[in-house]
Amino acid sequence: MLTALKRIVRSSWISVLLIAGIVAGAVIGHMWPAAGELLGSRVDATLLVLVTLLFFGVRFEAIVRAWGNLRFLGLTLLATYVLVPAIGYAIASVVLAAHPLFMVGLVIYFMSPCTDWFLGFTRLAHGNVALGTALIPINMVVQLLLYPVYLHLFTRGPVEVDAGIIGNTLLHWFLAPLAVAVLAHYGLRRLVGTQRFGRLLHRVDQAVPWVIALLVMEIFAANIAVILEHRSVFTWVLLGVFIFFVFTYFLGEGISRLGRLAYPEHALLTMSIAARNAPLMLAVTMAALPGQPLIYAALVIGMLVEFPHLTVLQRVLLDRRERGTSGCHAGHGTSAHEGARNG
């Protein structure tokens, strides 16, 4: 529990870092345009560092844990890659119909499930953390494979998307860093031992928010003039994100009841379809769709709202669990929770 609490505290600091990055980048780009251009020229290098760090922390051997719960895995994949993207597209296309580039950014934000911090919130909500760990590499791989498909389906018109360019982008910008990160992960783990490698993973985990904040600062420093021209749209982006979180909550409730999920799996499903993978999608999108600051800004705004929402969501789940109205069998849920903790 203490570790999970630390993660939530760190999550609040991520929001602070993102705001600081936005403000610093905006001030630099507005006051010193040459310095803003210089920061913008460093975006590619920062992207490579961010993607490599994100991949470095993933344990792909955890996939084998999911095979023991194929029913839950099937429900989660259906919700995550069919229902949630459809809901997200419907919301974004209605709320931001007059602002197509912001709409594209919001759709990209909505379509990609989180692969890291949702697990801390799942633990606080007494969800099935062991099964959640197995979802991380699955979501990482599937969302990258589906990214060009979703982009083709949902963004026709606002941006020109070339499937060949996206394929090359994923190959050179993400599959290559993935190979480097995986080799480094397993090589260093064998070389330095489990205990020291665990400390290294912790340091990498701590470094990721700072790299994201640096990337956000570079984006805003290089593109603040264009972003300020559309500042009135930010309220609509926030409204779209809020509506999305409401809909995904009720989607999780409905699937959990229809699937008769025990509480730990119910909590895990709710958190996994609510949390989004903005850092990776920001990196992917900047490489696949260069020169689109409004799309990037929509992704950053969604990230700012997400942490407070997940904090409230875990409290709602715990309250429902304590009142016995979560739609799960109390005895079965407790037993499954103990199994998750032991796992």
GROMACS .gro file of C-alpha atoms in nm:
model
  343
    1MET     CA    1   0.000   0.000   0.000
    2LEU     CA    2   0.282   0.242   0.082
    3THR     CA    3   0.437   0.185  -0.263
    4ALA     CA    4   0.104   0.255  -0.430
    5LEU     CA    5   0.058   0.574  -0.228
    6LYS     CA    6   0.403   0.690  -0.334
    7ARG     CA    7   0.304   0.629  -0.696
    8ILE     CA    8  -0.007   0.843  -0.657
    9VAL     CA    9   0.192   1.123  -0.494
   10ARG     CA   10   0.440   1.098  -0.782
   11SER     CA   11   0.148   1.115  -1.024
   12SER     CA   12   0.040   1.450  -0.878
   13TRP     CA   13   0.395   1.575  -0.928
   14ILE     CA   14   0.379   1.464  -1.290
   15SER     CA   15   0.091   1.707  -1.340
   16VAL     CA   16   0.300   1.981  -1.176
   17LEU     CA   17   0.595   1.896  -1.402
   18LEU     CA   18   0.376   1.907  -1.713
   19ILE     CA   19   0.232   2.246  -1.618
   20ALA     CA   20   0.584   2.374  -1.546
   21GLY     CA   21   0.699   2.242  -1.885
   22ILE     CA   22   0.410   2.415  -2.063
   23VAL     CA   23   0.469   2.747  -1.886
   24ALA     CA   24   0.848   2.739  -1.931
   25GLY     CA   25   0.821   2.647  -2.298
   26ALA     CA   26   0.555   2.910  -2.366
   27VAL     CA   27   0.758   3.184  -2.196
   28ILE     CA   28   1.081   3.090  -2.374
   29GLY     CA   29   0.916   3.059  -2.715
   30HIS     CA   30   0.726   3.386  -2.676
   31MET     CA   31   1.004   3.597  -2.524
   32TRP     CA   32   1.300   3.446  -2.710
   33PRO     CA   33   1.185   3.291  -3.041
   34ALA     CA   34   1.540   3.190  -3.138
   35ALA     CA   35   1.576   2.993  -2.815
   36GLY     CA   36   1.236   2.835  -2.883
   37GLU     CA   37   1.351   2.720  -3.226
   38LEU     CA   38   1.669   2.577  -3.072
   39LEU     CA   39   1.466   2.379  -2.818
   40GLY     CA   40   1.238   2.261  -3.096
   41SER     CA   41   1.538   2.125  -3.286
   42ARG     CA   42   1.611   1.891  -2.992
   43VAL     CA   43   1.271   1.721  -3.004
   44ASP     CA   44   1.389   1.419  -3.206
   45ALA     CA   45   1.664   1.334  -2.959
   46THR     CA   46   1.426   1.371  -2.663
   47LEU     CA   47   1.173   1.146  -2.837
   48LEU     CA   48   1.427   0.868  -2.880
   49VAL     CA   49   1.527   0.891  -2.513
   50LEU     CA   50   1.163   0.883  -2.399
   51VAL     CA   51   1.066   0.586  -2.615
   52THR     CA   52   1.372   0.386  -2.510
   53LEU     CA   53   1.305   0.453  -2.140
   54LEU     CA   54   0.940   0.353  -2.175
   55PHE     CA   55   1.030   0.025  -2.343
   56PHE     CA   56   1.315  -0.046  -2.102
   57GLY     CA   57   1.078  -0.081  -1.806
   58VAL     CA   58   0.844  -0.337  -1.969
   59ARG     CA   59   0.873  -0.705  -1.874
   60PHE     CA   60   0.743  -0.896  -2.172
   61GLU     CA   61   0.760  -1.233  -1.999
   62ALA     CA   62   0.458  -1.123  -1.795
   63ILE     CA   63   0.235  -1.206  -2.095
   64VAL     CA   64   0.227  -1.572  -1.988
   65ARG     CA   65   0.035  -1.473  -1.674
   66ALA     CA   66  -0.265  -1.366  -1.881
   67TRP     CA   67  -0.329  -1.712  -2.029
   68GLY     CA   68  -0.486  -1.827  -1.702
   69ASN     CA   69  -0.770  -1.577  -1.740
   70LEU     CA   70  -0.867  -1.577  -2.105
   71ARG     CA   71  -1.226  -1.464  -2.040
   72PHE     CA   72  -1.108  -1.146  -1.868
   73LEU     CA   73  -0.843  -1.093  -2.135
   74GLY     CA   74  -1.105  -1.121  -2.410
   75LEU     CA   75  -1.340  -0.874  -2.239
   76THR     CA   76  -1.055  -0.630  -2.180
   77LEU     CA   77  -0.930  -0.644  -2.540
   78LEU     CA   78  -1.285  -0.596  -2.671
   79ALA     CA   79  -1.337  -0.293  -2.447
   80THR     CA   80  -0.991  -0.146  -2.501
   81TYR     CA   81  -0.952  -0.179  -2.876
   82VAL     CA   82  -1.310  -0.176  -3.008
   83LEU     CA   83  -1.552  -0.004  -2.770
   84VAL     CA   84  -1.326   0.263  -2.616
   85PRO     CA   85  -1.183   0.391  -2.951
   86ALA     CA   86  -1.538   0.405  -3.093
   87ILE     CA   87  -1.661   0.602  -2.790
   88GLY     CA   88  -1.358   0.831  -2.805
   89TYR     CA   89  -1.404   0.903  -3.175
   90ALA     CA   90  -1.775   0.978  -3.127
   91ILE     CA   91  -1.701   1.223  -2.843
   92ALA     CA   92  -1.412   1.398  -3.018
   93SER     CA   93  -1.598   1.431  -3.350
   94VAL     CA   94  -1.896   1.594  -3.178
   95VAL     CA   95  -1.718   1.820  -2.928
   96LEU     CA   96  -1.442   1.931  -3.167
   97ALA     CA   97  -1.614   1.907  -3.503
   98ALA     CA   98  -1.508   2.264  -3.587
   99HIS     CA   99  -1.146   2.203  -3.490
  100PRO     CA  100  -1.027   1.893  -3.683
  101LEU     CA  101  -0.662   1.895  -3.571
  102PHE     CA  102  -0.754   1.909  -3.203
  103MET     CA  103  -1.007   1.635  -3.276
  104VAL     CA  104  -0.733   1.413  -3.422
  105GLY     CA  105  -0.514   1.469  -3.115
  106LEU     CA  106  -0.800   1.380  -2.882
  107VAL     CA  107  -0.883   1.066  -3.082
  108ILE     CA  108  -0.520   0.953  -3.062
  109TYR     CA  109  -0.526   1.017  -2.685
  110PHE     CA  110  -0.848   0.818  -2.643
  111MET     CA  111  -0.745   0.513  -2.848
  112SER     CA  112  -0.434   0.407  -2.655
  113PRO     CA  113  -0.446   0.232  -2.313
  114CYS     CA  114  -0.195   0.309  -2.039
  115THR     CA  115   0.103   0.080  -1.988
  116ASP     CA  116   0.242   0.208  -1.658
  117TRP     CA  117   0.079   0.432  -1.394
  118PHE     CA  118  -0.266   0.264  -1.409
  119LEU     CA  119  -0.114  -0.021  -1.207
  120GLY     CA  120  -0.048   0.203  -0.904
  121PHE     CA  121  -0.411   0.317  -0.903
  122THR     CA  122  -0.525  -0.044  -0.948
  123ARG     CA  123  -0.330  -0.142  -0.637
  124LEU     CA  124  -0.486   0.140  -0.434
  125ALA     CA  125  -0.830   0.026  -0.547
  126HIS     CA  126  -0.748  -0.334  -0.439
  127GLY     CA  127  -0.760  -0.459  -0.797
  128ASN     CA  128  -0.584  -0.760  -0.949
  129VAL     CA  129  -0.230  -0.624  -0.981
  130ALA     CA  130  -0.074  -0.952  -1.096
  131LEU     CA  131  -0.309  -0.971  -1.395
  132GLY     CA  132  -0.260  -0.600  -1.456
  133THR     CA  133   0.114  -0.656  -1.487
  134ALA     CA  134   0.045  -0.905  -1.766
  135LEU     CA  135  -0.163  -0.645  -1.952
  136ILE     CA  136   0.130  -0.402  -1.980
  137PRO     CA  137   0.330  -0.575  -2.258
  138ILE     CA  138   0.012  -0.686  -2.436
  139ASN     CA  139  -0.117  -0.328  -2.452
  140MET     CA  140   0.223  -0.196  -2.551
  141VAL     CA  141   0.246  -0.426  -2.854
  142VAL     CA  142  -0.119  -0.417  -2.965
  143GLN     CA  143  -0.158  -0.039  -2.957
  144LEU     CA  144   0.154   0.012  -3.167
  145LEU     CA  145   0.032  -0.243  -3.421
  146LEU     CA  146  -0.313  -0.081  -3.436
  147TYR     CA  147  -0.190   0.279  -3.443
  148PRO     CA  148  -0.175   0.307  -3.826
  149VAL     CA  149  -0.512   0.131  -3.853
  150TYR     CA  150  -0.683   0.374  -3.615
  151LEU     CA  151  -0.514   0.670  -3.779
  152HIS     CA  152  -0.649   0.559  -4.117
  153LEU     CA  153  -1.002   0.499  -3.983
  154PHE     CA  154  -1.042   0.805  -3.763
  155THR     CA  155  -0.833   1.084  -3.917
  156ARG     CA  156  -0.918   1.080  -4.287
  157GLY     CA  157  -0.949   1.440  -4.400
  158PRO     CA  158  -0.789   1.648  -4.120
  159VAL     CA  159  -0.439   1.510  -4.185
  160GLU     CA  160  -0.271   1.330  -4.472
  161VAL     CA  161  -0.167   0.983  -4.355
  162ASP     CA  162   0.062   0.766  -4.564
  163ALA     CA  163   0.064   0.404  -4.445
  164GLY     CA  164   0.417   0.359  -4.578
  165ILE     CA  165   0.548   0.656  -4.384
  166ILE     CA  166   0.383   0.532  -4.066
  167GLY     CA  167   0.529   0.187  -4.120
  168ASN     CA  168   0.878   0.329  -4.164
  169THR     CA  169   0.829   0.554  -3.864
  170LEU     CA  170   0.730   0.264  -3.642
  171LEU     CA  171   1.025   0.062  -3.771
  172HIS     CA  172   1.299   0.321  -3.729
  173TRP     CA  173   1.166   0.520  -3.436
  174PHE     CA  174   1.002   0.251  -3.225
  175LEU     CA  175   1.091  -0.103  -3.324
  176ALA     CA  176   1.463  -0.018  -3.323
  177PRO     CA  177   1.449   0.150  -2.977
  178LEU     CA  178   1.234  -0.142  -2.862
  179ALA     CA  179   1.503  -0.390  -2.964
  180VAL     CA  180   1.773  -0.183  -2.793
  181ALA     CA  181   1.565  -0.141  -2.476
  182VAL     CA  182   1.472  -0.511  -2.450
  183LEU     CA  183   1.832  -0.624  -2.504
  184ALA     CA  184   1.952  -0.373  -2.244
  185HIS     CA  185   1.677  -0.476  -2.002
  186TYR     CA  186   1.751  -0.848  -2.000
  187GLY     CA  187   2.125  -0.807  -2.046
  188LEU     CA  188   2.162  -0.570  -1.750
  189ARG     CA  189   1.929  -0.776  -1.534
  190ARG     CA  190   2.150  -1.080  -1.584
  191LEU     CA  191   2.471  -0.879  -1.549
  192VAL     CA  192   2.401  -0.678  -1.230
  193GLY     CA  193   2.157  -0.911  -1.053
  194THR     CA  194   1.790  -0.878  -0.963
  195GLN     CA  195   1.829  -0.645  -0.666
  196ARG     CA  196   2.052  -0.387  -0.836
  197PHE     CA  197   1.847  -0.407  -1.153
  198GLY     CA  198   1.532  -0.335  -0.953
  199ARG     CA  199   1.694  -0.014  -0.825
  200LEU     CA  200   1.792   0.075  -1.182
  201LEU     CA  201   1.432   0.026  -1.301
  202HIS     CA  202   1.316   0.252  -1.018
  203ARG     CA  203   1.555   0.527  -1.130
  204VAL     CA  204   1.441   0.491  -1.491
  205ASP     CA  205   1.079   0.511  -1.374
  206GLN     CA  206   1.161   0.833  -1.188
  207ALA     CA  207   1.336   0.981  -1.492
  208VAL     CA  208   1.046   0.932  -1.734
  209PRO     CA  209   0.826   1.221  -1.605
  210TRP     CA  210   1.121   1.461  -1.632
  211VAL     CA  211   1.186   1.357  -1.992
  212ILE     CA  212   0.815   1.402  -2.072
  213ALA     CA  213   0.823   1.749  -1.913
  214LEU     CA  214   1.132   1.836  -2.122
  215LEU     CA  215   0.956   1.718  -2.438
  216VAL     CA  216   0.647   1.924  -2.354
  217MET     CA  217   0.866   2.231  -2.294
  218GLU     CA  218   1.034   2.183  -2.631
  219ILE     CA  219   0.698   2.143  -2.808
  220PHE     CA  220   0.551   2.459  -2.656
  221ALA     CA  221   0.870   2.661  -2.700
  222ALA     CA  222   0.878   2.586  -3.072
  223ASN     CA  223   0.503   2.617  -3.138
  224ILE     CA  224   0.363   2.862  -2.883
  225ALA     CA  225   0.251   3.115  -3.146
  226VAL     CA  226   0.034   2.861  -3.327
  227ILE     CA  227  -0.103   2.716  -3.001
  228LEU     CA  228  -0.198   3.060  -2.864
  229GLU     CA  229  -0.396   3.132  -3.180
  230HIS     CA  230  -0.625   2.843  -3.081
  231ARG     CA  231  -0.626   2.882  -2.702
  232SER     CA  232  -1.006   2.920  -2.695
  233VAL     CA  233  -1.036   2.555  -2.804
  234PHE     CA  234  -0.867   2.422  -2.489
  235THR     CA  235  -1.196   2.436  -2.294
  236TRP     CA  236  -1.359   2.211  -2.552
  237VAL     CA  237  -1.070   1.966  -2.530
  238LEU     CA  238  -1.112   1.951  -2.151
  239LEU     CA  239  -1.487   1.895  -2.192
  240GLY     CA  240  -1.423   1.609  -2.434
  241VAL     CA  241  -1.179   1.443  -2.193
  242PHE     CA  242  -1.427   1.476  -1.904
  243ILE     CA  243  -1.711   1.320  -2.106
  244PHE     CA  244  -1.480   1.039  -2.215
  245PHE     CA  245  -1.390   0.953  -1.855
  246VAL     CA  246  -1.759   0.945  -1.757
  247PHE     CA  247  -1.843   0.711  -2.044
  248THR     CA  248  -1.551   0.476  -1.978
  249TYR     CA  249  -1.653   0.448  -1.613
  250PHE     CA  250  -2.001   0.332  -1.705
  251LEU     CA  251  -1.857   0.104  -1.973
  252GLY     CA  252  -1.643  -0.065  -1.709
  253GLU     CA  253  -1.945  -0.102  -1.482
  254GLY     CA  254  -2.153  -0.255  -1.760
  255ILE     CA  255  -1.889  -0.503  -1.875
  256SER     CA  256  -1.812  -0.606  -1.516
  257ARG     CA  257  -2.178  -0.681  -1.447
  258LEU     CA  258  -2.242  -0.862  -1.775
  259GLY     CA  259  -1.918  -1.059  -1.740
  260ARG     CA  260  -1.984  -1.129  -1.368
  261LEU     CA  261  -1.632  -1.017  -1.283
  262ALA     CA  262  -1.507  -1.041  -0.927
  263TYR     CA  263  -1.417  -0.709  -0.767
  264PRO     CA  264  -1.036  -0.727  -0.827
  265GLU     CA  265  -1.087  -0.784  -1.200
  266HIS     CA  266  -1.365  -0.522  -1.204
  267ALA     CA  267  -1.128  -0.262  -1.055
  268LEU     CA  268  -0.849  -0.359  -1.295
  269LEU     CA  269  -1.078  -0.334  -1.599
  270THR     CA  270  -1.209   0.007  -1.488
  271MET     CA  271  -0.860   0.149  -1.437
  272SER     CA  272  -0.716   0.000  -1.756
  273ILE     CA  273  -0.985   0.146  -1.984
  274ALA     CA  274  -0.979   0.485  -1.808
  275ALA     CA  275  -0.601   0.546  -1.809
  276ARG     CA  276  -0.444   0.650  -2.139
  277ASN     CA  277  -0.093   0.619  -2.279
  278ALA     CA  278  -0.028   0.984  -2.366
  279PRO     CA  279   0.356   0.974  -2.336
  280LEU     CA  280   0.402   0.696  -2.591
  281MET     CA  281   0.131   0.834  -2.820
  282LEU     CA  282   0.287   1.179  -2.806
  283ALA     CA  283   0.616   1.029  -2.917
  284VAL     CA  284   0.459   0.813  -3.189
  285THR     CA  285   0.247   1.099  -3.322
  286MET     CA  286   0.533   1.351  -3.333
  287ALA     CA  287   0.731   1.106  -3.545
  288ALA     CA  288   0.443   0.989  -3.765
  289LEU     CA  289   0.275   1.332  -3.805
  290PRO     CA  290   0.550   1.595  -3.787
  291GLY     CA  291   0.467   1.966  -3.771
  292GLN     CA  292   0.125   1.933  -3.606
  293PRO     CA  293   0.149   2.126  -3.274
  294LEU     CA  294  -0.229   2.141  -3.225
  295ILE     CA  295  -0.250   1.763  -3.228
  296TYR     CA  296   0.033   1.742  -2.975
  297ALA     CA  297  -0.131   2.006  -2.752
  298ALA     CA  298  -0.453   1.801  -2.732
  299LEU     CA  299  -0.253   1.500  -2.611
  300VAL     CA  300  -0.080   1.706  -2.342
  301ILE     CA  301  -0.408   1.854  -2.217
  302GLY     CA  302  -0.558   1.506  -2.182
  303MET     CA  303  -0.257   1.398  -1.979
  304LEU     CA  304  -0.306   1.688  -1.737
  305VAL     CA  305  -0.664   1.585  -1.655
  306GLU     CA  306  -0.597   1.214  -1.628
  307PHE     CA  307  -0.419   1.195  -1.293
  308PRO     CA  308  -0.687   1.376  -1.088
  309HIS     CA  309  -0.951   1.160  -1.256
  310LEU     CA  310  -0.776   0.833  -1.170
  311THR     CA  311  -0.735   0.947  -0.808
  312VAL     CA  312  -1.110   1.010  -0.781
  313LEU     CA  313  -1.190   0.686  -0.964
  314GLN     CA  314  -0.996   0.464  -0.723
  315ARG     CA  315  -1.184   0.629  -0.433
  316VAL     CA  316  -1.519   0.564  -0.603
  317LEU     CA  317  -1.429   0.198  -0.656
  318LEU     CA  318  -1.326   0.155  -0.292
  319ASP     CA  319  -1.647   0.317  -0.169
  320ARG     CA  320  -1.857   0.088  -0.386
  321ARG     CA  321  -1.659  -0.213  -0.263
  322GLU     CA  322  -1.710  -0.115   0.101
  323ARG     CA  323  -2.085  -0.069   0.048
  324GLY     CA  324  -2.107  -0.405  -0.127
  325THR     CA  325  -2.267  -0.252  -0.438
  326SER     CA  326  -1.990  -0.310  -0.688
  327GLY     CA  327  -2.186  -0.582  -0.866
  328CYS     CA  328  -1.943  -0.855  -0.748
  329HIS     CA  329  -1.990  -1.142  -0.508
  330ALA     CA  330  -1.822  -1.025  -0.187
  331GLY     CA  331  -1.671  -1.357  -0.088
  332HIS     CA  332  -1.542  -1.432  -0.438
  333GLY     CA  333  -1.399  -1.080  -0.471
  334THR     CA  334  -1.207  -1.108  -0.143
  335SER     CA  335  -1.063  -1.442  -0.238
  336ALA     CA  336  -0.954  -1.318  -0.578
  337HIS     CA  337  -0.798  -1.012  -0.419
  338GLU     CA  338  -0.588  -1.224  -0.189
  339GLY     CA  339  -0.479  -1.429  -0.488
  340ALA     CA  340  -0.381  -1.113  -0.674
  341ARG     CA  341  -0.174  -0.990  -0.382
  342ASN     CA  342   0.001  -1.324  -0.349
  343GLY     CA  343   0.066  -1.321  -0.724
   0.00000   0.00000   0.00000
